[in-house]
Amino acid sequence: MRVILQADILDDETNWKHLDHMIHQIDSNAHVWDVEDPESIEKSTWFQRGRQYLHDLFEKSANQAVYPHPATSLHTKRVHVTYQEVTSKDLVLPPDRAATYLGQPLTILVENRKSDTLFGNTVLAILGPPELAEFRHNVPHALRFDAGGGNGELVKIVEEYVQNARNSRHPFRIVVFTDSDGKFPGDCSDNARRVEKVCKKYDVPYMLLKKRSIENYIPDEIFQAWNGKPKEVTALLRLSPEQRDYFPIKRGFSAKPERQGDKNKKEAELYASVAPADKETLQIGFGSHLIQLLETYEKNLSATGLLKRDGQGELTEFVNMIVREI
């Protein structure tokens, strides 16, 4: 986040504790001080009475404003700290609310804390720009994952975060990341639609993945390195890319006859070309802990493999969403 301290807040001593809190956040590299009017800051009582580290940070920030690093993709969002109206699409907050807002981590809301956090961190580490990796190393608490009580709880936790922000009178710092649970191209579960609806309602940035689940994004190189279920892996890798996208990879194909219905018909059509022997092999599936292969075989992961299995740029857009919100 780029923080712009306007002149009208700098001489009121009641604001100084909030300013000091924001400066601490900037000094720890969680945010950037965007010095638009250096003269007004230097003339302020707050600055003149400040310690040497404040003056040093100001000089560093002022120089960065004049000579910005061309490769930096982080800290593009801006917040003006002022009591005055600002003609801008940027956030505009008074000092007390700005200090609270900037002290929050960016929180990624997911359905399952353990598996979704592992997947999200893997994607950010492999596909994120170098400055994101450096930022997360230097400011480890600036980005966090949170989840509800299980499947279907994501709508409730979004509502909770929004309401807490309203009660505190400052904007929320959340994004949402979830999969579609779709059974075939274009399909999306009712629960995923509810998540999408609540995000649109509150203007929460969100990423609704198109494939059935995060496990469907595990690249071939991970399965090829794994020797846990060689027969099943061979059958899995024989599926077409589209079949791989929507295959119920954790539980496998059902041995029971399909129920009648339009969705079940479309799902059956998707797998009509799968050899009967492969269907039988894939009836059991790979289990609920499959995503942990990303951690076990981390050395086999590559950006090329992730992007190939993704195929639609979704994971890149997830990374971009996070970068835009930092």
Tab-separated table of C-alpha atoms in Angstrom:
chain	number	residue	atom	x	y	z
A	1	MET	CA	0.000	0.000	0.000
A	2	ARG	CA	1.241	3.521	-0.800
A	3	VAL	CA	0.581	5.901	2.099
A	4	ILE	CA	0.143	9.620	1.419
A	5	LEU	CA	0.225	11.843	4.511
A	6	GLN	CA	-1.575	15.093	3.789
A	7	ALA	CA	-0.488	18.374	5.441
A	8	ASP	CA	-3.743	18.940	7.368
A	9	ILE	CA	-3.098	16.073	9.825
A	10	LEU	CA	0.559	16.707	10.694
A	11	ASP	CA	0.383	19.459	13.340
A	12	ASP	CA	-2.382	18.033	15.531
A	13	GLU	CA	-0.730	16.161	18.411
A	14	THR	CA	-3.747	13.873	18.794
A	15	ASN	CA	-2.811	12.349	15.430
A	16	TRP	CA	0.829	11.687	16.234
A	17	LYS	CA	0.369	8.258	17.810
A	18	HIS	CA	-1.514	7.169	14.679
A	19	LEU	CA	1.174	8.646	12.443
A	20	ASP	CA	3.863	6.871	14.445
A	21	HIS	CA	1.976	3.598	14.041
A	22	MET	CA	1.848	4.076	10.263
A	23	ILE	CA	5.521	5.035	10.132
A	24	HIS	CA	6.356	1.838	12.017
A	25	GLN	CA	4.459	-0.153	9.366
A	26	ILE	CA	6.336	1.679	6.605
A	27	ASP	CA	9.689	1.231	8.337
A	28	SER	CA	9.018	-2.531	8.565
A	29	ASN	CA	8.435	-2.575	4.758
A	30	ALA	CA	4.756	-3.497	5.043
A	31	HIS	CA	3.838	-0.307	3.158
A	32	VAL	CA	5.491	2.522	1.229
A	33	TRP	CA	5.485	6.214	2.125
A	34	ASP	CA	4.449	8.077	-1.014
A	35	VAL	CA	5.880	11.582	-0.430
A	36	GLU	CA	3.850	13.877	-2.663
A	37	ASP	CA	4.539	17.156	-0.840
A	38	PRO	CA	7.919	16.944	0.931
A	39	GLU	CA	7.985	20.625	1.858
A	40	SER	CA	4.772	20.487	3.904
A	41	ILE	CA	6.038	17.421	5.781
A	42	GLU	CA	9.406	18.987	6.587
A	43	LYS	CA	7.711	22.131	7.939
A	44	SER	CA	5.302	20.225	10.187
A	45	THR	CA	5.690	20.121	13.967
A	46	TRP	CA	5.327	16.325	13.892
A	47	PHE	CA	8.315	15.953	11.590
A	48	GLN	CA	10.494	18.544	13.298
A	49	ARG	CA	9.986	16.857	16.660
A	50	GLY	CA	10.505	13.385	15.209
A	51	ARG	CA	13.481	11.165	15.909
A	52	GLN	CA	16.333	10.620	13.505
A	53	TYR	CA	14.888	7.387	12.119
A	54	LEU	CA	11.816	9.353	10.936
A	55	HIS	CA	14.054	11.817	9.095
A	56	ASP	CA	16.054	8.987	7.553
A	57	LEU	CA	12.904	7.173	6.441
A	58	PHE	CA	11.507	10.402	5.014
A	59	GLU	CA	14.659	11.018	2.992
A	60	LYS	CA	14.639	7.446	1.685
A	61	SER	CA	10.934	7.652	0.779
A	62	ALA	CA	11.284	11.056	-0.871
A	63	ASN	CA	14.114	9.746	-3.039
A	64	GLN	CA	12.062	6.696	-4.002
A	65	ALA	CA	9.200	8.983	-5.030
A	66	VAL	CA	11.550	10.889	-7.358
A	67	TYR	CA	13.375	7.808	-8.633
A	68	PRO	CA	10.932	4.869	-8.402
A	69	HIS	CA	12.172	1.370	-9.148
A	70	PRO	CA	10.788	0.518	-12.628
A	71	ALA	CA	10.452	-3.217	-11.914
A	72	THR	CA	8.385	-2.895	-8.734
A	73	SER	CA	4.867	-4.295	-9.126
A	74	LEU	CA	3.898	-4.147	-5.442
A	75	HIS	CA	2.238	-1.315	-3.502
A	76	THR	CA	0.142	0.093	-6.314
A	77	LYS	CA	-2.924	0.830	-4.156
A	78	ARG	CA	-2.872	4.229	-2.443
A	79	VAL	CA	-4.444	5.595	0.708
A	80	HIS	CA	-4.633	9.315	1.490
A	81	VAL	CA	-4.471	10.071	5.210
A	82	THR	CA	-6.411	13.294	5.690
A	83	TYR	CA	-9.573	14.914	7.012
A	84	GLN	CA	-10.142	16.685	3.719
A	85	GLU	CA	-11.925	15.465	0.623
A	86	VAL	CA	-9.674	14.134	-2.096
A	87	THR	CA	-10.798	13.915	-5.697
A	88	SER	CA	-9.468	10.455	-6.371
A	89	LYS	CA	-10.460	6.823	-6.659
A	90	ASP	CA	-7.884	6.059	-3.964
A	91	LEU	CA	-8.848	5.302	-0.376
A	92	VAL	CA	-9.237	8.377	1.828
A	93	LEU	CA	-9.104	7.851	5.614
A	94	PRO	CA	-8.552	9.938	8.752
A	95	PRO	CA	-5.424	9.097	10.788
A	96	ASP	CA	-7.006	6.787	13.382
A	97	ARG	CA	-8.834	4.651	10.828
A	98	ALA	CA	-5.861	4.654	8.455
A	99	ALA	CA	-3.576	3.380	11.209
A	100	THR	CA	-5.970	0.512	11.983
A	101	TYR	CA	-6.458	-0.306	8.307
A	102	LEU	CA	-2.749	-0.335	7.471
A	103	GLY	CA	-2.029	-2.485	10.512
A	104	GLN	CA	-4.108	-5.335	9.128
A	105	PRO	CA	-2.590	-8.128	7.058
A	106	LEU	CA	-4.007	-8.861	3.650
A	107	THR	CA	-6.152	-11.930	4.364
A	108	ILE	CA	-6.915	-14.601	1.760
A	109	LEU	CA	-10.182	-16.313	2.673
A	110	VAL	CA	-10.434	-19.968	1.625
A	111	GLU	CA	-12.632	-22.996	2.335
A	112	ASN	CA	-10.040	-25.315	3.837
A	113	ARG	CA	-7.291	-23.762	5.939
A	114	LYS	CA	-4.704	-26.517	5.523
A	115	SER	CA	-5.042	-27.668	1.911
A	116	ASP	CA	-5.974	-24.302	0.374
A	117	THR	CA	-3.192	-22.541	2.272
A	118	LEU	CA	-0.648	-25.060	1.006
A	119	PHE	CA	-1.888	-24.688	-2.556
A	120	GLY	CA	-2.070	-20.880	-2.398
A	121	ASN	CA	1.409	-20.547	-0.914
A	122	THR	CA	2.796	-22.928	-3.543
A	123	VAL	CA	1.315	-20.902	-6.393
A	124	LEU	CA	2.555	-17.602	-4.949
A	125	ALA	CA	6.043	-19.014	-4.420
A	126	ILE	CA	6.368	-20.589	-7.883
A	127	LEU	CA	4.536	-18.037	-10.047
A	128	GLY	CA	4.911	-14.821	-8.034
A	129	PRO	CA	7.409	-12.107	-9.000
A	130	PRO	CA	10.721	-11.937	-7.082
A	131	GLU	CA	9.643	-8.801	-5.216
A	132	LEU	CA	6.641	-10.677	-3.802
A	133	ALA	CA	8.917	-13.389	-2.418
A	134	GLU	CA	11.169	-10.721	-0.922
A	135	PHE	CA	8.188	-8.897	0.567
A	136	ARG	CA	6.828	-12.061	2.196
A	137	HIS	CA	10.256	-12.904	3.594
A	138	ASN	CA	10.769	-9.418	5.054
A	139	VAL	CA	7.196	-8.953	6.272
A	140	PRO	CA	6.003	-12.494	7.106
A	141	HIS	CA	2.776	-11.384	8.801
A	142	ALA	CA	1.622	-9.059	6.010
A	143	LEU	CA	-0.188	-11.858	4.172
A	144	ARG	CA	-2.233	-14.625	5.784
A	145	PHE	CA	-4.831	-17.272	4.981
A	146	ASP	CA	-8.026	-17.773	6.960
A	147	ALA	CA	-10.923	-20.185	6.637
A	148	GLY	CA	-14.313	-20.968	8.077
A	149	GLY	CA	-15.413	-24.172	9.739
A	150	GLY	CA	-15.375	-26.269	6.586
A	151	ASN	CA	-17.047	-26.613	3.216
A	152	GLY	CA	-19.843	-24.107	2.710
A	153	GLU	CA	-18.648	-21.752	5.459
A	154	LEU	CA	-16.861	-19.276	3.194
A	155	VAL	CA	-19.920	-17.067	2.704
A	156	LYS	CA	-20.273	-16.731	6.480
A	157	ILE	CA	-16.644	-15.779	7.017
A	158	VAL	CA	-16.798	-13.141	4.261
A	159	GLU	CA	-19.871	-11.644	5.924
A	160	GLU	CA	-18.074	-11.707	9.272
A	161	TYR	CA	-15.004	-9.869	7.983
A	162	VAL	CA	-17.124	-7.247	6.235
A	163	GLN	CA	-19.236	-6.659	9.352
A	164	ASN	CA	-16.170	-6.376	11.590
A	165	ALA	CA	-14.699	-3.781	9.239
A	166	ARG	CA	-17.932	-1.813	9.302
A	167	ASN	CA	-18.039	-1.902	13.089
A	168	SER	CA	-14.467	-0.578	13.187
A	169	ARG	CA	-15.255	2.011	10.497
A	170	HIS	CA	-12.373	1.097	8.226
A	171	PRO	CA	-12.199	-0.825	4.922
A	172	PHE	CA	-11.582	-4.575	4.930
A	173	ARG	CA	-8.385	-6.064	3.544
A	174	ILE	CA	-9.581	-9.425	2.218
A	175	VAL	CA	-9.624	-11.397	-1.000
A	176	VAL	CA	-11.377	-14.722	-1.646
A	177	PHE	CA	-9.888	-17.788	-3.312
A	178	THR	CA	-11.967	-20.912	-3.976
A	179	ASP	CA	-12.636	-23.574	-6.577
A	180	SER	CA	-15.840	-24.176	-8.527
A	181	ASP	CA	-16.627	-27.818	-7.638
A	182	GLY	CA	-17.760	-27.955	-11.269
A	183	LYS	CA	-18.451	-31.353	-12.800
A	184	PHE	CA	-17.898	-30.327	-16.434
A	185	PRO	CA	-16.827	-27.213	-18.392
A	186	GLY	CA	-18.945	-24.224	-17.418
A	187	ASP	CA	-20.427	-25.914	-14.353
A	188	CYS	CA	-20.244	-24.430	-10.869
A	189	SER	CA	-21.656	-25.688	-7.590
A	190	ASP	CA	-24.406	-23.814	-5.769
A	191	ASN	CA	-22.019	-23.150	-2.902
A	192	ALA	CA	-19.433	-21.597	-5.233
A	193	ARG	CA	-22.152	-19.401	-6.762
A	194	ARG	CA	-23.095	-18.196	-3.292
A	195	VAL	CA	-19.472	-17.281	-2.627
A	196	GLU	CA	-19.322	-15.373	-5.903
A	197	LYS	CA	-22.560	-13.566	-5.076
A	198	VAL	CA	-21.410	-12.380	-1.641
A	199	CYS	CA	-18.078	-11.182	-3.082
A	200	LYS	CA	-19.864	-9.138	-5.729
A	201	LYS	CA	-22.280	-7.779	-3.120
A	202	TYR	CA	-19.459	-6.309	-1.013
A	203	ASP	CA	-16.988	-5.674	-3.840
A	204	VAL	CA	-14.509	-8.185	-2.428
A	205	PRO	CA	-11.766	-9.199	-4.891
A	206	TYR	CA	-12.146	-12.913	-5.559
A	207	MET	CA	-10.812	-15.766	-7.643
A	208	LEU	CA	-13.230	-18.572	-8.493
A	209	LEU	CA	-11.174	-21.315	-10.110
A	210	LYS	CA	-12.831	-23.080	-13.035
A	211	LYS	CA	-11.533	-26.601	-12.517
A	212	ARG	CA	-13.314	-28.929	-10.126
A	213	SER	CA	-10.874	-28.554	-7.225
A	214	ILE	CA	-7.383	-27.356	-6.398
A	215	GLU	CA	-6.170	-30.959	-6.718
A	216	ASN	CA	-7.049	-30.804	-10.414
A	217	TYR	CA	-4.258	-28.204	-10.810
A	218	ILE	CA	-1.531	-30.594	-9.615
A	219	PRO	CA	0.875	-30.825	-12.581
A	220	ASP	CA	1.984	-34.034	-14.280
A	221	GLU	CA	5.537	-33.750	-12.961
A	222	ILE	CA	4.302	-34.281	-9.392
A	223	PHE	CA	2.360	-37.427	-10.290
A	224	GLN	CA	5.314	-38.715	-12.317
A	225	ALA	CA	7.591	-38.296	-9.295
A	226	TRP	CA	5.138	-40.037	-6.961
A	227	ASN	CA	5.213	-43.830	-6.694
A	228	GLY	CA	2.261	-44.174	-4.326
A	229	LYS	CA	-0.363	-45.346	-6.821
A	230	PRO	CA	1.454	-46.109	-10.105
A	231	LYS	CA	-1.459	-47.912	-11.799
A	232	GLU	CA	-3.917	-45.149	-10.918
A	233	VAL	CA	-1.465	-42.411	-11.967
A	234	THR	CA	-0.975	-44.045	-15.359
A	235	ALA	CA	-4.748	-44.123	-15.884
A	236	LEU	CA	-5.081	-40.531	-14.685
A	237	LEU	CA	-2.455	-39.255	-17.094
A	238	ARG	CA	-4.272	-40.949	-19.969
A	239	LEU	CA	-7.299	-38.693	-19.436
A	240	SER	CA	-7.658	-35.741	-21.779
A	241	PRO	CA	-6.776	-32.287	-20.374
A	242	GLU	CA	-10.477	-31.443	-20.076
A	243	GLN	CA	-11.284	-34.726	-18.339
A	244	ARG	CA	-8.392	-34.073	-15.939
A	245	ASP	CA	-9.882	-30.652	-15.147
A	246	TYR	CA	-13.158	-32.077	-13.833
A	247	PHE	CA	-12.297	-35.611	-12.748
A	248	PRO	CA	-13.370	-36.132	-9.087
A	249	ILE	CA	-9.762	-36.800	-8.252
A	250	LYS	CA	-10.086	-37.284	-4.493
A	251	ARG	CA	-12.983	-39.763	-4.440
A	252	GLY	CA	-12.714	-41.189	-7.977
A	253	PHE	CA	-15.450	-42.369	-10.339
A	254	SER	CA	-18.535	-43.710	-8.634
A	255	ALA	CA	-19.232	-47.401	-9.118
A	256	LYS	CA	-22.931	-46.687	-8.675
A	257	PRO	CA	-25.190	-46.007	-11.688
A	258	GLU	CA	-25.518	-42.303	-12.492
A	259	ARG	CA	-28.701	-40.632	-11.369
A	260	GLN	CA	-30.833	-39.042	-14.048
A	261	GLY	CA	-30.483	-35.324	-14.612
A	262	ASP	CA	-28.966	-32.807	-16.997
A	263	LYS	CA	-25.783	-32.289	-14.958
A	264	ASN	CA	-25.130	-35.992	-14.552
A	265	LYS	CA	-25.704	-36.520	-18.254
A	266	LYS	CA	-23.149	-33.857	-19.177
A	267	GLU	CA	-20.679	-35.299	-16.698
A	268	ALA	CA	-21.138	-38.789	-18.165
A	269	GLU	CA	-20.632	-37.431	-21.686
A	270	LEU	CA	-17.341	-35.854	-20.626
A	271	TYR	CA	-15.916	-39.273	-19.719
A	272	ALA	CA	-17.547	-41.310	-22.490
A	273	SER	CA	-14.195	-41.819	-24.233
A	274	VAL	CA	-12.402	-43.147	-21.138
A	275	ALA	CA	-11.497	-46.813	-21.493
A	276	PRO	CA	-13.554	-49.096	-19.189
A	277	ALA	CA	-10.378	-50.484	-17.629
A	278	ASP	CA	-9.204	-46.956	-16.733
A	279	LYS	CA	-12.616	-46.085	-15.329
A	280	GLU	CA	-12.448	-49.123	-13.099
A	281	THR	CA	-8.916	-48.272	-11.987
A	282	LEU	CA	-9.973	-44.702	-11.133
A	283	GLN	CA	-13.057	-45.659	-9.119
A	284	ILE	CA	-11.297	-45.286	-5.771
A	285	GLY	CA	-9.570	-41.933	-6.388
A	286	PHE	CA	-6.493	-40.491	-4.711
A	287	GLY	CA	-7.774	-39.452	-1.291
A	288	SER	CA	-8.295	-36.223	0.604
A	289	HIS	CA	-4.590	-35.636	1.342
A	290	LEU	CA	-3.514	-35.544	-2.300
A	291	ILE	CA	-2.618	-31.834	-2.242
A	292	GLN	CA	0.213	-32.616	0.187
A	293	LEU	CA	2.146	-34.026	-2.774
A	294	LEU	CA	2.959	-30.389	-3.637
A	295	GLU	CA	4.932	-30.201	-0.395
A	296	THR	CA	6.438	-33.687	-0.548
A	297	TYR	CA	7.666	-33.248	-4.126
A	298	GLU	CA	8.341	-29.523	-3.996
A	299	LYS	CA	11.680	-29.967	-5.784
A	300	ASN	CA	9.812	-31.356	-8.815
A	301	LEU	CA	7.586	-28.303	-9.168
A	302	SER	CA	8.150	-25.744	-11.884
A	303	ALA	CA	6.354	-22.695	-13.216
A	304	THR	CA	6.144	-24.408	-16.601
A	305	GLY	CA	4.400	-27.445	-15.119
A	306	LEU	CA	1.908	-25.402	-13.097
A	307	LEU	CA	1.056	-23.154	-16.033
A	308	LYS	CA	0.641	-26.108	-18.396
A	309	ARG	CA	-1.778	-27.905	-16.050
A	310	ASP	CA	-3.606	-24.607	-15.458
A	311	GLY	CA	-3.874	-23.917	-19.187
A	312	GLN	CA	-6.084	-20.839	-18.816
A	313	GLY	CA	-3.973	-18.343	-16.876
A	314	GLU	CA	-6.080	-18.675	-13.724
A	315	LEU	CA	-3.166	-19.154	-11.352
A	316	THR	CA	-1.360	-16.178	-12.854
A	317	GLU	CA	-4.467	-14.075	-12.286
A	318	PHE	CA	-4.573	-15.251	-8.659
A	319	VAL	CA	-1.007	-14.032	-8.191
A	320	ASN	CA	-1.859	-10.732	-9.880
A	321	MET	CA	-4.872	-10.279	-7.588
A	322	ILE	CA	-2.665	-10.635	-4.526
A	323	VAL	CA	-0.016	-8.283	-5.944
A	324	ARG	CA	-2.664	-5.627	-6.669
A	325	GLU	CA	-3.962	-5.733	-3.103
A	326	ILE	CA	-0.637	-5.524	-1.237
